[in-house]
Short mmCIF file of C-alpha atoms in Angstrom, two decimals:
data_model
loop_
_atom_site.label_atom_id
_atom_site.label_comp_id
_atom_site.label_asym_id
_atom_site.label_seq_id
_atom_site.Cartn_x
_atom_site.Cartn_y
_atom_site.Cartn_z
CA MET F 1 100.92 137.43 119.62
CA GLN F 2 101.59 139.25 116.38
CA ALA F 3 99.21 142.05 117.34
CA SER F 4 100.81 142.52 120.74
CA ARG F 5 104.29 142.63 119.22
CA ALA F 6 103.25 145.17 116.59
CA ARG F 7 101.60 147.35 119.17
CA LEU F 8 104.54 147.20 121.59
CA PHE F 9 106.81 148.16 118.73
CA LYS F 10 104.61 151.21 118.08
CA GLU F 11 104.85 152.12 121.75
CA TYR F 12 108.62 151.64 121.61
CA LYS F 13 108.93 154.05 118.69
CA GLU F 14 106.69 156.54 120.42
CA VAL F 15 108.83 156.37 123.56
CA GLN F 16 111.99 156.93 121.49
CA ARG F 17 110.45 159.89 119.71
CA GLU F 18 109.08 161.63 122.79
CA LYS F 19 111.89 160.89 125.15
CA THR F 20 111.83 164.37 126.56
CA ALA F 21 108.06 164.83 126.49
CA ASP F 22 107.39 163.58 129.99
CA PRO F 23 110.37 164.18 132.25
CA ASP F 24 108.78 162.20 135.07
CA ILE F 25 108.70 158.90 133.18
CA GLN F 26 111.50 156.98 131.57
CA LEU F 27 110.40 153.77 129.88
CA VAL F 28 113.01 151.27 128.79
CA CYS F 29 112.43 148.12 126.80
CA ASP F 30 114.48 145.02 127.49
CA ASP F 31 117.22 144.57 124.87
CA THR F 32 116.15 141.10 123.87
CA ASN F 33 112.51 140.80 124.87
CA ILE F 34 109.90 143.32 123.82
CA PHE F 35 107.48 141.87 126.39
CA LYS F 36 109.71 142.97 129.28
CA TRP F 37 109.98 146.64 130.16
CA THR F 38 111.18 148.70 133.06
CA ALA F 39 110.31 152.26 133.94
CA LEU F 40 111.78 154.90 136.20
CA ILE F 41 109.20 157.29 137.57
CA LYS F 42 109.72 160.36 139.70
CA GLY F 43 107.82 160.61 142.94
CA PRO F 44 105.22 163.37 142.56
CA SER F 45 105.93 166.69 144.24
CA GLU F 46 104.22 167.61 147.49
CA THR F 47 104.02 163.96 148.45
CA PRO F 48 106.28 161.94 150.72
CA TYR F 49 107.68 160.37 147.55
CA GLU F 50 109.02 163.65 146.21
CA GLY F 51 112.65 163.49 145.23
CA GLY F 52 112.62 159.71 144.90
CA VAL F 53 113.02 157.74 141.71
CA PHE F 54 111.07 154.49 141.63
CA GLN F 55 111.68 151.57 139.36
CA LEU F 56 108.77 149.59 137.90
CA ALA F 57 108.89 146.22 136.15
CA PHE F 58 106.41 145.44 133.35
CA ALA F 59 105.59 141.96 132.16
CA VAL F 60 103.40 142.26 129.09
CA PRO F 61 101.11 139.31 128.27
CA GLU F 62 100.83 137.94 124.75
CA GLN F 63 97.18 138.99 124.67
CA TYR F 64 98.16 142.63 125.19
CA PRO F 65 96.44 145.07 124.73
CA LEU F 66 93.36 142.95 125.39
CA GLN F 67 94.90 142.06 128.73
CA PRO F 68 96.68 144.57 130.97
CA PRO F 69 100.43 144.42 131.60
CA GLN F 70 101.57 143.13 134.98
CA VAL F 71 103.35 145.91 136.80
CA ARG F 72 105.15 145.96 140.12
CA PHE F 73 107.47 148.22 142.01
CA LEU F 74 111.07 147.06 142.11
CA THR F 75 111.93 149.92 144.44
CA LYS F 76 110.66 149.51 147.97
CA ILE F 77 107.83 151.90 148.70
CA PHE F 78 105.54 152.53 151.67
CA HIS F 79 102.13 153.06 150.12
CA PRO F 80 98.69 151.67 151.03
CA ASN F 81 98.09 150.20 147.57
CA VAL F 82 101.51 148.64 147.02
CA HIS F 83 102.52 145.35 148.59
CA PHE F 84 105.52 146.09 150.79
CA LYS F 85 107.35 142.84 150.02
CA THR F 86 106.43 142.02 146.41
CA GLY F 87 105.79 145.50 145.02
CA GLU F 88 102.42 144.35 143.64
CA ILE F 89 100.13 147.27 142.83
CA CYS F 90 96.40 147.43 143.53
CA LEU F 91 95.02 149.62 140.78
CA ASP F 92 91.71 149.08 139.03
CA ILE F 93 92.99 149.85 135.55
CA LEU F 94 95.52 147.05 135.91
CA LYS F 95 92.67 144.66 136.68
CA ASN F 96 89.01 144.83 135.68
CA ALA F 97 88.94 148.47 134.60
CA TRP F 98 91.62 147.87 131.99
CA SER F 99 91.01 149.26 128.53
CA PRO F 100 93.12 148.57 125.45
CA ALA F 101 93.44 152.30 124.93
CA TRP F 102 95.89 152.45 127.86
CA THR F 103 99.57 152.32 127.02
CA LEU F 104 102.61 151.52 129.12
CA GLN F 105 103.25 155.25 129.26
CA SER F 106 99.75 156.06 130.47
CA VAL F 107 99.91 153.22 133.00
CA CYS F 108 103.00 154.92 134.42
CA ARG F 109 101.07 158.16 134.65
CA ALA F 110 98.24 156.37 136.45
CA ILE F 111 100.72 154.91 138.94
CA ILE F 112 102.16 158.37 139.60
CA ALA F 113 98.63 159.59 140.22
CA LEU F 114 98.07 156.69 142.61
CA MET F 115 101.21 157.67 144.52
CA ALA F 116 99.77 161.16 145.00
CA HIS F 117 96.28 159.87 145.85
CA PRO F 118 96.40 156.66 147.87
CA GLU F 119 93.22 154.61 148.31
CA PRO F 120 93.44 153.45 151.93
CA ASP F 121 90.17 151.51 151.63
CA SER F 122 91.67 148.83 149.38
CA PRO F 123 95.04 148.36 151.00
CA LEU F 124 97.76 145.91 150.05
CA ASN F 125 99.92 147.43 152.77
CA CYS F 126 97.69 147.31 155.83
CA ASP F 127 100.06 149.25 158.10
CA SER F 128 100.10 152.10 155.67
CA GLY F 129 96.37 151.89 155.06
CA ASN F 130 95.60 151.84 158.78
CA LEU F 131 97.68 154.92 159.44
CA LEU F 132 95.73 156.83 156.82
CA ARG F 133 92.37 155.44 157.82
CA SER F 134 92.90 156.30 161.46
CA GLY F 135 93.71 159.84 160.42
CA ASP F 136 97.40 159.68 161.26
CA LEU F 137 98.52 161.54 158.17
CA ARG F 138 101.76 162.56 159.82
CA GLY F 139 102.63 159.01 160.73
CA TYR F 140 101.97 157.81 157.18
CA GLN F 141 103.95 160.65 155.64
CA SER F 142 107.00 160.21 157.83
CA MET F 143 107.09 156.45 157.21
CA ALA F 144 106.67 156.96 153.46
CA ARG F 145 109.32 159.67 153.43
CA MET F 146 111.74 157.51 155.34
CA TYR F 147 111.41 154.65 152.88
CA THR F 148 111.70 157.06 149.96
CA ARG F 149 115.01 158.26 151.40
CA LEU F 150 116.20 154.76 152.14
CA ALA F 151 115.26 153.10 148.88
CA ALA F 152 114.49 155.68 146.18
CA MET F 153 117.22 158.28 146.58
CA PRO F 154 120.90 158.07 145.74
CA LYS F 155 122.97 157.25 148.79
CA LYS F 156 124.81 160.23 150.15
CA GLY F 157 128.51 159.75 149.95
CA MET P 1 93.59 172.70 109.34
CA ASN P 2 95.31 174.84 106.63
CA ASP P 3 97.52 172.23 105.07
CA GLU P 4 100.74 170.51 105.90
CA SER P 5 102.59 173.81 106.11
CA SER P 6 103.81 173.30 109.63
CA SER P 7 106.00 170.49 110.79
CA SER P 8 103.22 169.21 112.96
CA SER P 9 102.15 166.48 110.57
CA SER P 10 103.52 163.84 112.90
CA ASN P 11 101.53 165.30 115.77
CA ASP P 12 98.38 165.19 113.70
CA PHE P 13 98.74 161.48 113.20
CA ASN P 14 95.77 160.10 115.02
CA PRO P 15 96.13 156.36 115.33
CA CYS P 16 93.65 153.69 116.30
CA PRO P 17 93.69 153.73 120.11
CA ILE P 18 93.94 149.95 120.25
CA CYS P 19 96.64 148.99 117.73
CA LEU P 20 98.22 152.47 117.64
CA GLY P 21 98.51 152.07 113.87
CA HIS P 22 96.70 153.60 110.94
CA PHE P 23 93.01 152.78 110.74
CA LYS P 24 92.58 149.68 108.65
CA GLN P 25 88.79 149.66 108.36
CA GLU P 26 87.21 152.55 110.18
CA ALA P 27 84.57 151.65 112.69
CA PHE P 28 82.62 153.77 115.14
CA LEU P 29 80.79 152.98 118.34
CA ASP P 30 77.15 153.96 117.95
CA ARG P 31 76.75 156.19 120.99
CA CYS P 32 80.04 157.98 121.59
CA PHE P 33 81.29 157.82 117.97
CA HIS P 34 84.84 157.01 118.98
CA LYS P 35 86.78 155.58 116.09
CA PHE P 36 88.76 152.32 115.94
CA CYS P 37 89.87 149.77 113.37
CA TYR P 38 86.95 147.41 112.86
CA SER P 39 89.04 144.35 113.67
CA CYS P 40 90.52 145.99 116.78
CA ILE P 41 87.23 146.96 118.38
CA LEU P 42 85.61 143.68 117.35
CA ASN P 43 88.45 141.73 118.98
CA TRP P 44 88.02 143.75 122.11
CA ALA P 45 84.25 143.19 122.15
CA LYS P 46 84.77 139.46 121.74
CA TYR P 47 87.42 139.37 124.44
CA VAL P 48 85.14 141.23 126.86
CA SER P 49 82.29 138.82 126.15
CA THR P 50 84.50 135.83 126.93
CA GLN P 51 85.48 137.40 130.24
CA SER P 52 82.01 137.98 131.63
CA SER P 53 79.74 135.18 132.75
CA GLN P 54 76.51 136.69 131.53
CA GLN P 55 75.83 137.89 128.07
CA ASN P 56 76.66 141.51 127.32
CA SER P 57 74.38 143.64 125.24
CA THR P 58 76.60 146.71 125.45
CA LEU P 59 80.28 147.47 125.09
CA LYS P 60 82.04 150.09 127.16
CA CYS P 61 84.05 152.39 124.95
CA PRO P 62 87.78 151.86 125.65
CA LEU P 63 88.24 155.63 125.59
CA CYS P 64 85.24 157.13 127.37
CA LYS P 65 83.54 154.10 129.01
CA ARG P 66 80.20 154.99 127.53
CA HIS P 67 77.96 151.99 126.86
CA ASN P 68 77.44 151.27 123.19
CA LEU P 69 75.06 148.83 121.55
CA SER P 70 76.77 148.32 118.24
CA ILE P 71 79.81 148.91 116.07
CA VAL P 72 79.16 150.83 112.87
CA TYR P 73 81.51 149.99 110.03
CA GLY P 74 81.83 149.79 106.27
CA TYR P 75 80.50 153.32 105.75
CA ASP P 76 80.86 154.16 102.06
CA GLY P 77 78.91 157.40 101.74
CA ASP P 78 75.39 155.98 101.54
CA SER P 79 75.29 152.80 103.51
CA PHE P 80 76.96 151.18 106.46
CA GLN P 81 76.99 147.93 108.33
CA GLN P 82 76.38 147.35 111.97
CA HIS P 83 77.67 144.72 114.33
CA TYR P 84 75.52 144.37 117.43
CA ILE P 85 77.39 143.57 120.63
CA ASN P 86 74.95 140.86 121.63
CA GLN P 87 74.85 139.18 118.24
CA ASP P 88 77.79 136.82 118.40
CA SER P 89 77.86 135.84 122.03
CA PRO P 90 74.49 134.08 122.35
CA LYS P 91 75.18 131.68 119.55
CA SER P 92 78.52 130.69 120.90
CA ASN P 93 76.89 130.20 124.30
CA PHE P 94 73.90 128.05 123.52
CA PHE P 95 74.69 126.78 120.04
CA SER P 96 76.76 123.80 121.01
CA LYS P 97 78.46 121.17 118.90
CA VAL P 98 75.39 118.99 119.27
CA HIS P 99 73.15 121.75 117.93
CA LYS P 100 75.41 121.98 114.94
CA PHE P 101 75.30 118.25 114.44
CA ARG P 102 71.51 118.24 114.63
CA LEU P 103 71.24 121.10 112.19
CA GLN P 104 73.54 119.31 109.78
CA SER P 105 71.46 116.18 109.97
CA TYR P 106 68.58 118.17 108.55
CA TYR P 107 70.59 118.77 105.44
CA ARG P 108 71.15 115.08 104.88
CA GLU P 109 68.89 112.50 103.40
CA PRO P 110 67.39 110.51 106.24
CA GLY P 111 68.39 107.01 105.33
CA ALA P 112 69.57 104.16 107.39
CA ILE P 113 68.33 105.63 110.63
CA TYR P 114 64.77 104.69 109.69
CA GLU P 115 65.65 101.06 109.66
CA LYS P 116 66.99 101.18 113.19
CA PHE P 117 63.72 101.82 114.94
CA ASN P 118 60.45 100.18 114.29
CA VAL P 119 58.15 103.11 113.81
CA LEU P 120 55.16 101.01 112.84
CA GLN P 121 55.37 99.02 116.04
CA TYR P 122 55.31 102.25 117.96
CA TRP P 123 51.92 102.99 116.50
CA LYS P 124 50.65 99.45 116.50
CA TYR P 125 51.33 98.93 120.19
CA ARG P 126 50.15 102.45 120.96
CA ARG P 127 53.31 103.33 122.76
CA TYR P 128 52.55 106.98 122.18
CA LEU P 129 50.25 106.69 125.16
CA LEU P 130 53.29 106.40 127.40
CA PRO P 131 54.88 109.67 128.45
CA ASN P 132 58.37 110.42 127.16
CA LYS P 133 60.27 112.40 129.75
CA TRP P 134 63.06 113.37 127.38
CA LEU P 135 60.77 114.84 124.76
CA GLN P 136 60.75 118.40 126.03
CA THR P 137 64.54 118.67 126.28
CA TRP P 138 64.94 117.02 122.93
CA LEU P 139 62.38 119.28 121.26
CA ARG P 140 64.02 122.36 122.69
CA ARG P 141 67.40 121.39 121.33
CA GLU P 142 65.91 120.48 117.98
CA VAL P 143 64.04 123.75 117.57
CA GLN P 144 67.06 125.70 118.80
CA ALA P 145 69.21 124.02 116.18
CA LEU P 146 66.71 124.64 113.40
CA THR P 147 65.82 128.22 114.23
CA GLN P 148 69.25 129.12 115.61
CA GLU P 149 67.45 131.02 118.34
CA GLU P 150 68.13 130.47 122.00
CA ASP P 151 64.74 131.22 123.46
CA VAL P 152 62.36 128.75 121.86
CA ASP P 153 60.23 128.00 124.90
CA ILE P 154 57.04 129.20 123.26
CA ILE P 155 57.48 126.98 120.21
CA VAL P 156 58.41 123.96 122.32
CA HIS P 157 55.49 124.55 124.63
CA HIS P 158 53.16 124.81 121.67
CA ILE P 159 54.33 121.59 120.06
CA LEU P 160 54.27 119.73 123.37
CA GLY P 161 50.74 120.92 123.96
CA VAL P 162 49.66 119.60 120.58
CA ILE P 163 51.23 116.21 121.27
CA GLU P 164 49.71 115.99 124.73
CA SER P 165 46.23 116.88 123.58
CA PHE P 166 46.56 114.36 120.75
CA VAL P 167 47.36 111.63 123.25
CA ARG P 168 44.58 112.71 125.54
CA LEU P 169 41.89 112.98 122.90
CA SER P 170 42.81 110.20 120.53
CA GLU P 171 41.51 107.43 122.74
CA ARG P 172 38.40 109.25 123.71
CA GLU P 173 37.25 110.67 120.42
CA HIS P 174 38.43 108.29 117.76
CA PRO P 175 38.81 104.94 119.45
CA LYS P 176 38.06 103.14 116.22
CA SER P 177 40.44 104.84 113.85
CA THR P 178 43.19 102.64 112.46
CA THR P 179 46.84 102.78 113.33
CA GLU P 180 47.62 104.39 110.03
CA GLN P 181 44.98 107.07 110.53
CA LYS P 182 46.33 107.84 113.98
CA ARG P 183 49.77 108.23 112.61
CA GLU P 184 48.64 110.52 109.83
CA GLU P 185 46.64 112.63 112.21
CA PHE P 186 49.56 112.92 114.60
CA LYS P 187 51.97 114.00 111.92
CA ALA P 188 49.54 116.49 110.45
CA LEU P 189 48.95 118.08 113.84
CA ILE P 190 52.65 118.50 114.58
CA ALA P 191 53.30 119.80 111.10
CA ASP P 192 50.60 122.43 111.52
CA ALA P 193 52.01 123.47 114.87
CA ALA P 194 55.59 123.68 113.69
CA ARG P 195 55.21 125.04 110.18
CA PRO P 196 55.00 128.76 111.08
CA PHE P 197 58.39 128.48 112.77
CA LEU P 198 60.27 125.84 110.83
CA ILE P 199 58.81 126.46 107.36
CA GLY P 200 60.71 124.33 104.85
CA ARG P 201 62.13 121.97 107.45
CA THR P 202 58.74 121.08 108.89
CA GLU P 203 58.24 117.68 107.20
CA HIS P 204 61.70 116.54 108.13
CA PHE P 205 61.18 117.75 111.66
CA VAL P 206 57.92 115.82 112.02
CA ASN P 207 59.66 112.67 110.87
CA GLU P 208 62.41 113.29 113.42
CA VAL P 209 59.89 113.70 116.22
CA GLU P 210 58.22 110.44 115.27
CA LEU P 211 61.57 108.73 115.04
CA PHE P 212 62.76 109.98 118.40
CA LEU P 213 59.54 108.91 120.07
CA SER P 214 59.60 105.49 118.45
CA SER P 215 63.20 104.93 119.43
CA GLY P 216 62.34 105.05 123.12
CA LEU P 217 65.91 106.13 123.71
CA ASN P 218 67.16 108.98 125.80
CA ILE P 219 68.85 111.86 124.02
CA GLU P 220 72.44 110.69 124.36
CA ALA P 221 71.65 107.19 123.16
CA TYR P 222 69.57 108.50 120.30
CA ASP P 223 72.40 110.78 119.17
CA GLU P 224 74.80 107.89 119.29
CA VAL P 225 72.64 105.68 117.13
CA TYR P 226 72.02 108.57 114.76
CA LEU P 227 75.71 109.27 114.43
CA GLU P 228 76.48 105.65 113.79
CA SER P 229 73.90 105.38 111.07
CA LEU P 230 75.29 108.49 109.40
CA CYS P 231 78.78 107.06 109.53
CA SER P 232 77.70 103.79 108.03
CA VAL P 233 76.05 105.66 105.17
CA THR P 234 78.87 108.04 104.39
CA SER P 235 81.91 105.87 104.89
CA GLY P 236 82.16 102.93 102.59
CA VAL P 237 84.80 101.19 104.65
CA LYS P 238 83.87 97.56 104.93
CA SER P 239 85.21 96.79 108.35
CA GLU P 240 83.51 99.78 109.87
CA VAL P 241 80.19 98.79 108.42
CA ALA P 242 80.61 95.27 109.69
CA GLU P 243 81.41 96.57 113.13
CA GLU P 244 78.41 98.81 112.94
CA GLY P 245 76.29 95.85 112.01
CA SER P 246 77.13 93.89 115.11
CA HIS P 247 76.62 97.02 117.15
CA GLU P 248 73.25 97.52 115.63
CA GLN P 249 71.98 94.21 116.82
CA THR P 250 73.04 94.75 120.37
CA LEU P 251 71.58 98.23 120.35
CA ASN P 252 68.24 97.41 118.87
CA VAL P 253 67.05 94.54 120.92
CA PRO P 254 67.89 95.53 124.49
CA TYR P 255 66.78 99.12 124.12
CA LEU P 256 63.35 98.09 122.97
CA HIS P 257 63.22 95.84 125.97
CA PHE P 258 64.20 98.61 128.30
CA PHE P 259 61.42 100.65 126.99
CA TYR P 260 58.81 98.07 127.81
CA GLU P 261 59.98 97.14 131.23
CA ASP P 262 61.61 100.20 132.67
CA SER P 263 59.57 102.92 131.15
CA ASP P 264 57.62 103.53 134.32
CA THR P 265 60.35 103.12 136.86
CA ASP P 266 63.30 104.61 135.06
#
């Protein structure tokens, strides 16, 4: 408990200090609870998520960093490894490949990398996975782009 | 490299990858040489070992995933200490509460427990000729507790072999020797077999073997009686002792009966 708090505080200070270091990631800690964080990440370029801003919710366990944080998308996203309804993310480093050397910041980076390189063989979103597995890249991209426009971009006035 | 001329001192700060703070006690993994606080990497190693069902002998580096056998720490210029990844998990796995209890009982004076079982009757009525199906399990636990090693099969096998051959040969070769001689011979044989492994605890161990065999109890029942006798020695509370006393009676008589009548069937 004490260790997780101390470490999260270090991460908080680091985020404050390097606010401009990574323009694609904006990590924000909850005002009252250091175990609750949100992040805004930019969809990587040359992907159907380009131009979108996606919100992530972090729930950090008390055993952190021995245990990984629980992360999910709050913004709807069409991606083979993200559950379409709950936003749950299938990513090995958030499960058994976790290492305490990961930080919330680097987890965000890993999620951005996952957005650019989907793993259709371990799908949480079967429709999306099937499109990719059957070779229908165009179908996947247009669906993903549509949801990016609908959910991750500011509404046009 | 030069000195702190530039303003990059904050960038040079290289924290422990796990706590992100300054290194408290520097420790290195033995293969990849990545550096952590000793307590941080030890905590991680312990956490990993609780998560996996089988025992780990290596730890994946949190930074590079290379497998390491030990954590090197306490380096002071000439010497260092080493924590092996497999060293703490086996004990916590096999060394149960009961092992601890048995080990502790070897540090106590054997007292009241001797009065609970009639050892002389065991020899007089030659009950050692009857097989004891709990002996192997009991011996294994006993030797594990004393040596604090998990794999004691060889020692147990050796001692069992000595006991079995004693039973087999005693009737054939020395049918005329007295009860007391038999008993002495038995204890000497076990002591010889066990001494290389148990050293200073050998005599006590031999007495325990004799006691367990004479009790005719299974392991759980034997432990219970043992625990009770320890309690009655250590605690001077009257009522407890009185309670124990009545217990004792009910324990002693029926169990000896069981042994006679059910030893073959049960």
